[in-house]
Amino acid sequence: MTRAEPTTDPKITPELVAKHGLTPQEFERIKKILGREPNFTELGIFSVMWSEHCSYKNSRLELKKFPTTGQNILVKAGEENAGVVDIGDGWAIAFKMESHNHPSAIEPFQGAATGVGGIIRDIFTMGARPEFCLNSLRFGPIEAGSARGADRTPQRGIPTEHRQKQIAANRRLFAGVVSGIAHYGNCIGIPTIGGEIYFDESFEGNPLVNVFCLGVLRHDQLARGAARGVGNPVFYVGAETGRDGLAGAAFASRELTEESKEDRPAVQVGDPFKEKLLLEACLELLASDAVAGIQDMGAAGLTCSTCETASRGGSGIEIDLAKVPKREPGMTPYEILLSESQERMLIIAKRGKEKIVREIFDKWDVPWAEIGRVTDDGMMRVRNNGSVAAEIPAKPLADEAPLYSREAKRPTADYADKTDLIQKLSASSAKSAVEILRQLLRDPTIASKNWVYRQYDHTVRTGTIVKPGSDAAVFHIKYANKILAATSDCNSLYCSLDPREGAKIAVAEAARNLTCSGANPLAVTDNLNFGNPYKPENFWQLREAVEGAAEACRAFGTPVTGGNVSLYNESPAGVVDPTPTIGMVGLIEKEELVTTQWFQNEGDEIVLVGSGMGFQPMSHRQDADATAMMLGGSRYLKVCHGLKIGPPPRVDLEHEIKIQHAVRDLIRNGWVKSAHDCSEGGLAVAIAESCFNPNERFGAHVDLSRSDGFPAVMDELTAGKPSLLDVCVALFNESQSRIVISVAPENLDNAIALLKDAAVPFHHLGKVGADKLEIKVGDEKLSWPIADLYDDWWNSIRRLVESDSGAEGIPSL
Amino acid sequence: MNFAVIQFPGSNCDQDCVAGINSIDGLHADYVWHKETSLRDYDAIVLPGGFAYGDYLRCGAIARFSPIMEAVINEARSGKLVLGTCNGFQVLCEAGLLPGALVRNRSLRFICDLVTLRVEVQDSAFTHGLAEGTLLRMPIAHGEGCYFADDKTLRELNDERRVIMRYANDCGEVVAEANPNGSIENIAGICNREGNVFGLMPHPDRACDVRLGSADGVKIFESMMQTILARHARAA
């Protein structure tokens, strides 16, 4: 079916303004900026530039609370497409995280793929060569029998037909997003080396797809996204402009509804092959000194790149749409300007060096066109075959979107005081602690993500020293001779219970993961995923999380170098759990310090650095209620009882930093064979995961109630038979600031002396063993064959995802 | 000794190949752009992995028409050593320099992992000094790595001892569980009848540094160097 071309632009009516997501007040402001009514094209331009996605109008005031400066920061948050951090010897890194939640919700494969393409463009726009990606994903439950609220069926374990459909849909989204990421990243040849995945009912219908990319550059290669130098030519390079992704930024700034499928044209289609050519051509060009400014065309496409470069350069820009390479004839100025076709860049060349641009893009067979000039009048002027299609002052358009501070209200729902319930549940649980650990290891959120990361090329570019699966990915940049560690973290469940504490923990855990890998944390990028900010409860969550994360970033000395805000993450079933994803990068001084989470040798000593019960005043521990509360927000309650209740664990930042310093010192002394932080599933899961060395599985003999001069993990468990609740608290509580390390027997005394000197609490738990995990809690002796635990953990996701495809019978390596 | 690493548009292991080869004493690698037409100055040719031309149409199907391929084919016919890894293997099959084809993995998914290979032919130009049964560890990363050939071709490959490597388990047994992609008879790498063109699905270029998990790939490049040195000695 061909689509009728409007011969004249529609008339500007209040309805049309509202349809563009602009309020009457915003429309008045536009008229004031222009000194007249906008035409249809200009209305479209304002609509995308002032959308939440581009302008951060509801979050920018909050984002100002983040620390953004530091001695290593070369480009600050918000200045350019990505922040840039010095890593020494003339080298720097550019990194950023960005979301593609809405597109992935309605078209998982292309939505996720173009998310990867977009973040990679942000990085090479800075003049950096993209080296690796991470991703942080959230989906609805994929295991049969998982329920969402009112859908919970009375017959336990038998999902209703509707649930079955939903779970199948969740699996499709999960599998689709993973293959979309794989498709783009693998083809372009940038390894995906880590990340995290959570499954929870709140993400049903609105998955979160946050993609992180890091690139490396020399200080003198830093490219700027500014249109400088009046008279300099403006080049359009890359793929032709089509009608795909029309007004995608505006689409991303709405809630998802049943009708969102109709917005599928707002999802772009990616071509990683074209982007690979664009990447190589741009890096070759940037090495040539022919470029005055460069900017990728991402959200809001040509519109955003032209007005932003002009605004940053304090200049004007004039382009002619007739010269823009187009995929199809008959496109209107409105469509060309608002298209979000992928794999395109805007390049401001230095006058007289146009030939270099043409030659390099011809070499790579990448389309290019000279479409305009830099001017001195501060206007973004768009011509179309001679007539002026739009004429807007660039700076007000790009930088003077209205900023709002929305009403914030603490939700009334009481989610804290459920002590009785926790006690009752744990006491009445039919399951033994032995079965509970196996169930936790099978939980898709905890289980190995090998089904996912083996679909990602994680070894291309030959730098991956620590492959996916350990606390942090470690990558060696050969040409700079630098070793980087990177991680992304956020426990959305904690954040839903207490966004401030949850966000603090996300930062602390990211730093802890880097510490465990042997790195010193450097800087942070964040991706704030929340609901509609016009709902006061959602805005309260955003504000709390930002303040919590900001406090923690300050404490760790890791400034925020940039990131992304994604609001309106709501499906008809409700709002997502607040998810302020933290991407953190660290530097490992030398190769010998690289550490993984896996036990290395039988007979090594296992030590828990940190308090068995986390950082809690002693008086609390005597109290049975307080003991039960230690399970608040835990995976144990979620997985075994379907409950998201209780206060989440708390983190004392000063204490956390002390613990991390101590572990880094231990690593620096060469005494640490493995280091793994305690997170989802608590101590028992952390110990089990430490056993799952990819080269050789180990067992462990652990005693949580030791009497050989070392403190017990739980004082009250030193004698007698503990209750199931006590055992669950000891094994599965998720209190923070805890790291399980293993050391060679000959270094145990040294390690302990260091910990004592540092006044850091620790527990000598036991030894690395052969083929069984044995944990003694008081008189209770628990034992698991490692092979069984490993099978639960390693195969869980594959079994769930492939169970309905009949692929189970295929041996896959 | 100079190796040419061909850069097709969409190659993404070209840098890994050059870095890997240059890390070996006595070897030097240059990038050669696919629009070039001569490879006369090189002792050996490497077709790297990646997604040449986006793997559109079929893996390697467009790359075989790149200008450089005429030179690759001529040099191969004249006896020069040619190694194609991953996507390079696919290009060699499409160009008719190697028999058979690489089709979608049995799992229908891309797979990235570290695998064990059993050397099946000792003293081939590419396994010089590696005894039959030697086990090598190398990464794989492919969506279309399932080798297929018809019965006649397969018989020829086996009879003429042209299957250079097979996927094996850690004990060196060539068994179904060790086959990552469904390749017929666990075939990971084959050579042409003359023995100078070698296609290998795993990545020797990603196995040149123990820090990355394995340095077994070095053995392939060193073997090529020894073969070439021996030829030079014979010619002299």
PDB file of N, CA and C in Angstrom, chain A residues 16-64:
ATOM      1  N   LEU A  16      -3.220  19.059  17.618  1.00  0.00           N
ATOM      2  CA  LEU A  16      -1.978  18.629  16.984  1.00  0.00           C
ATOM      3  C   LEU A  16      -0.799  18.854  17.941  1.00  0.00           C
ATOM      4  N   VAL A  17      -0.841  19.983  18.642  1.00  0.00           N
ATOM      5  CA  VAL A  17       0.213  20.278  19.620  1.00  0.00           C
ATOM      6  C   VAL A  17       0.218  19.203  20.701  1.00  0.00           C
ATOM      7  N   ALA A  18      -0.986  18.864  21.195  1.00  0.00           N
ATOM      8  CA  ALA A  18      -1.082  17.838  22.241  1.00  0.00           C
ATOM      9  C   ALA A  18      -0.606  16.492  21.720  1.00  0.00           C
ATOM     10  N   LYS A  19      -0.938  16.193  20.474  1.00  0.00           N
ATOM     11  CA  LYS A  19      -0.527  14.932  19.876  1.00  0.00           C
ATOM     12  C   LYS A  19       1.000  14.824  19.788  1.00  0.00           C
ATOM     13  N   HIS A  20       1.650  15.955  19.727  1.00  0.00           N
ATOM     14  CA  HIS A  20       3.112  15.973  19.704  1.00  0.00           C
ATOM     15  C   HIS A  20       3.711  15.963  21.104  1.00  0.00           C
ATOM     16  N   GLY A  21       2.860  15.749  22.105  1.00  0.00           N
ATOM     17  CA  GLY A  21       3.361  15.614  23.474  1.00  0.00           C
ATOM     18  C   GLY A  21       3.805  16.926  24.091  1.00  0.00           C
ATOM     19  N   LEU A  22       3.366  18.048  23.526  1.00  0.00           N
ATOM     20  CA  LEU A  22       3.754  19.346  24.087  1.00  0.00           C
ATOM     21  C   LEU A  22       2.574  19.938  24.853  1.00  0.00           C
ATOM     22  N   THR A  23       2.856  20.539  25.991  1.00  0.00           N
ATOM     23  CA  THR A  23       1.793  21.160  26.778  1.00  0.00           C
ATOM     24  C   THR A  23       1.507  22.551  26.212  1.00  0.00           C
ATOM     25  N   PRO A  24       0.330  23.116  26.527  1.00  0.00           N
ATOM     26  CA  PRO A  24       0.043  24.488  26.053  1.00  0.00           C
ATOM     27  C   PRO A  24       1.107  25.485  26.501  1.00  0.00           C
ATOM     28  N   GLN A  25       1.637  25.290  27.721  1.00  0.00           N
ATOM     29  CA  GLN A  25       2.675  26.209  28.205  1.00  0.00           C
ATOM     30  C   GLN A  25       3.941  26.071  27.346  1.00  0.00           C
ATOM     31  N   GLU A  26       4.268  24.817  27.024  1.00  0.00           N
ATOM     32  CA  GLU A  26       5.457  24.603  26.204  1.00  0.00           C
ATOM     33  C   GLU A  26       5.257  25.221  24.810  1.00  0.00           C
ATOM     34  N   PHE A  27       4.044  25.116  24.311  1.00  0.00           N
ATOM     35  CA  PHE A  27       3.749  25.699  22.996  1.00  0.00           C
ATOM     36  C   PHE A  27       3.905  27.216  23.033  1.00  0.00           C
ATOM     37  N   GLU A  28       3.459  27.838  24.126  1.00  0.00           N
ATOM     38  CA  GLU A  28       3.632  29.292  24.282  1.00  0.00           C
ATOM     39  C   GLU A  28       5.111  29.648  24.245  1.00  0.00           C
ATOM     40  N   ARG A  29       5.905  28.816  24.947  1.00  0.00           N
ATOM     41  CA  ARG A  29       7.340  29.063  25.005  1.00  0.00           C
ATOM     42  C   ARG A  29       7.970  28.976  23.610  1.00  0.00           C
ATOM     43  N   ILE A  30       7.485  28.014  22.836  1.00  0.00           N
ATOM     44  CA  ILE A  30       7.983  27.859  21.463  1.00  0.00           C
ATOM     45  C   ILE A  30       7.671  29.125  20.652  1.00  0.00           C
ATOM     46  N   LYS A  31       6.429  29.607  20.809  1.00  0.00           N
ATOM     47  CA  LYS A  31       6.043  30.806  20.051  1.00  0.00           C
ATOM     48  C   LYS A  31       6.911  31.991  20.437  1.00  0.00           C
ATOM     49  N   LYS A  32       7.265  32.045  21.740  1.00  0.00           N
ATOM     50  CA  LYS A  32       8.094  33.149  22.209  1.00  0.00           C
ATOM     51  C   LYS A  32       9.506  33.047  21.604  1.00  0.00           C
ATOM     52  N   ILE A  33      10.039  31.835  21.553  1.00  0.00           N
ATOM     53  CA  ILE A  33      11.377  31.629  20.990  1.00  0.00           C
ATOM     54  C   ILE A  33      11.395  32.026  19.521  1.00  0.00           C
ATOM     55  N   LEU A  34      10.339  31.634  18.794  1.00  0.00           N
ATOM     56  CA  LEU A  34      10.307  31.885  17.349  1.00  0.00           C
ATOM     57  C   LEU A  34       9.817  33.295  17.029  1.00  0.00           C
ATOM     58  N   GLY A  35       9.063  33.869  17.939  1.00  0.00           N
ATOM     59  CA  GLY A  35       8.433  35.135  17.649  1.00  0.00           C
ATOM     60  C   GLY A  35       7.247  34.992  16.704  1.00  0.00           C
ATOM     61  N   ARG A  36       6.783  33.748  16.548  1.00  0.00           N
ATOM     62  CA  ARG A  36       5.653  33.467  15.666  1.00  0.00           C
ATOM     63  C   ARG A  36       5.183  32.038  15.956  1.00  0.00           C
ATOM     64  N   GLU A  37       4.146  31.611  15.249  1.00  0.00           N
ATOM     65  CA  GLU A  37       3.695  30.220  15.364  1.00  0.00           C
ATOM     66  C   GLU A  37       4.649  29.310  14.612  1.00  0.00           C
ATOM     67  N   PRO A  38       4.961  28.138  15.132  1.00  0.00           N
ATOM     68  CA  PRO A  38       5.793  27.204  14.351  1.00  0.00           C
ATOM     69  C   PRO A  38       4.987  26.617  13.202  1.00  0.00           C
ATOM     70  N   ASN A  39       5.682  26.226  12.134  1.00  0.00           N
ATOM     71  CA  ASN A  39       4.993  25.432  11.118  1.00  0.00           C
ATOM     72  C   ASN A  39       5.023  23.959  11.541  1.00  0.00           C
ATOM     73  N   PHE A  40       4.432  23.102  10.724  1.00  0.00           N
ATOM     74  CA  PHE A  40       4.302  21.691  11.090  1.00  0.00           C
ATOM     75  C   PHE A  40       5.666  21.030  11.335  1.00  0.00           C
ATOM     76  N   THR A  41       6.621  21.320  10.445  1.00  0.00           N
ATOM     77  CA  THR A  41       7.955  20.733  10.590  1.00  0.00           C
ATOM     78  C   THR A  41       8.614  21.197  11.881  1.00  0.00           C
ATOM     79  N   GLU A  42       8.482  22.492  12.146  1.00  0.00           N
ATOM     80  CA  GLU A  42       9.099  23.030  13.368  1.00  0.00           C
ATOM     81  C   GLU A  42       8.451  22.468  14.623  1.00  0.00           C
ATOM     82  N   LEU A  43       7.159  22.259  14.546  1.00  0.00           N
ATOM     83  CA  LEU A  43       6.462  21.660  15.691  1.00  0.00           C
ATOM     84  C   LEU A  43       7.037  20.264  15.967  1.00  0.00           C
ATOM     85  N   GLY A  44       7.243  19.517  14.877  1.00  0.00           N
ATOM     86  CA  GLY A  44       7.834  18.184  15.011  1.00  0.00           C
ATOM     87  C   GLY A  44       9.217  18.242  15.628  1.00  0.00           C
ATOM     88  N   ILE A  45      10.001  19.233  15.178  1.00  0.00           N
ATOM     89  CA  ILE A  45      11.370  19.369  15.702  1.00  0.00           C
ATOM     90  C   ILE A  45      11.340  19.650  17.207  1.00  0.00           C
ATOM     91  N   PHE A  46      10.503  20.605  17.613  1.00  0.00           N
ATOM     92  CA  PHE A  46      10.412  20.908  19.052  1.00  0.00           C
ATOM     93  C   PHE A  46       9.910  19.687  19.825  1.00  0.00           C
ATOM     94  N   SER A  47       8.966  18.981  19.220  1.00  0.00           N
ATOM     95  CA  SER A  47       8.383  17.855  19.927  1.00  0.00           C
ATOM     96  C   SER A  47       9.428  16.810  20.270  1.00  0.00           C
ATOM     97  N   VAL A  48      10.348  16.497  19.348  1.00  0.00           N
ATOM     98  CA  VAL A  48      11.358  15.498  19.689  1.00  0.00           C
ATOM     99  C   VAL A  48      12.464  16.078  20.563  1.00  0.00           C
ATOM    100  N   MET A  49      12.861  17.312  20.266  1.00  0.00           N
ATOM    101  CA  MET A  49      13.960  17.882  21.061  1.00  0.00           C
ATOM    102  C   MET A  49      13.540  18.148  22.500  1.00  0.00           C
ATOM    103  N   TRP A  50      12.278  18.420  22.694  1.00  0.00           N
ATOM    104  CA  TRP A  50      11.800  18.669  24.053  1.00  0.00           C
ATOM    105  C   TRP A  50      11.120  17.439  24.660  1.00  0.00           C
ATOM    106  N   SER A  51      11.276  16.303  24.000  1.00  0.00           N
ATOM    107  CA  SER A  51      10.762  15.076  24.606  1.00  0.00           C
ATOM    108  C   SER A  51      11.645  14.728  25.802  1.00  0.00           C
ATOM    109  N   GLU A  52      11.112  13.921  26.675  1.00  0.00           N
ATOM    110  CA  GLU A  52      11.898  13.504  27.836  1.00  0.00           C
ATOM    111  C   GLU A  52      13.220  12.888  27.392  1.00  0.00           C
ATOM    112  N   HIS A  53      13.131  12.065  26.333  1.00  0.00           N
ATOM    113  CA  HIS A  53      14.287  11.309  25.878  1.00  0.00           C
ATOM    114  C   HIS A  53      15.450  12.214  25.504  1.00  0.00           C
ATOM    115  N   CYS A  54      15.160  13.340  24.847  1.00  0.00           N
ATOM    116  CA  CYS A  54      16.242  14.215  24.408  1.00  0.00           C
ATOM    117  C   CYS A  54      16.563  15.323  25.410  1.00  0.00           C
ATOM    118  N   SER A  55      15.547  15.817  26.098  1.00  0.00           N
ATOM    119  CA  SER A  55      15.781  17.019  26.910  1.00  0.00           C
ATOM    120  C   SER A  55      15.964  16.731  28.385  1.00  0.00           C
ATOM    121  N   TYR A  56      15.609  15.511  28.827  1.00  0.00           N
ATOM    122  CA  TYR A  56      15.672  15.193  30.255  1.00  0.00           C
ATOM    123  C   TYR A  56      14.935  16.231  31.084  1.00  0.00           C
ATOM    124  N   LYS A  57      13.794  16.707  30.561  1.00  0.00           N
ATOM    125  CA  LYS A  57      13.177  17.867  31.213  1.00  0.00           C
ATOM    126  C   LYS A  57      12.671  17.568  32.616  1.00  0.00           C
ATOM    127  N   ASN A  58      12.322  16.308  32.876  1.00  0.00           N
ATOM    128  CA  ASN A  58      11.833  15.983  34.215  1.00  0.00           C
ATOM    129  C   ASN A  58      12.914  15.417  35.126  1.00  0.00           C
ATOM    130  N   SER A  59      14.082  15.179  34.586  1.00  0.00           N
ATOM    131  CA  SER A  59      15.116  14.559  35.422  1.00  0.00           C
ATOM    132  C   SER A  59      16.363  15.407  35.571  1.00  0.00           C
ATOM    133  N   ARG A  60      16.533  16.416  34.705  1.00  0.00           N
ATOM    134  CA  ARG A  60      17.803  17.127  34.687  1.00  0.00           C
ATOM    135  C   ARG A  60      18.123  17.789  36.033  1.00  0.00           C
ATOM    136  N   LEU A  61      17.101  18.330  36.669  1.00  0.00           N
ATOM    137  CA  LEU A  61      17.356  18.988  37.955  1.00  0.00           C
ATOM    138  C   LEU A  61      17.847  17.987  38.987  1.00  0.00           C
ATOM    139  N   GLU A  62      17.352  16.747  38.876  1.00  0.00           N
ATOM    140  CA  GLU A  62      17.818  15.708  39.792  1.00  0.00           C
ATOM    141  C   GLU A  62      19.247  15.281  39.458  1.00  0.00           C
ATOM    142  N   LEU A  63      19.519  15.169  38.141  1.00  0.00           N
ATOM    143  CA  LEU A  63      20.840  14.688  37.716  1.00  0.00           C
ATOM    144  C   LEU A  63      21.961  15.614  38.188  1.00  0.00           C
ATOM    145  N   LYS A  64      21.598  16.884  38.433  1.00  0.00           N
ATOM    146  CA  LYS A  64      22.622  17.831  38.889  1.00  0.00           C
ATOM    147  C   LYS A  64      23.185  17.446  40.248  1.00  0.00           C
TER     148      LYS A  64
END
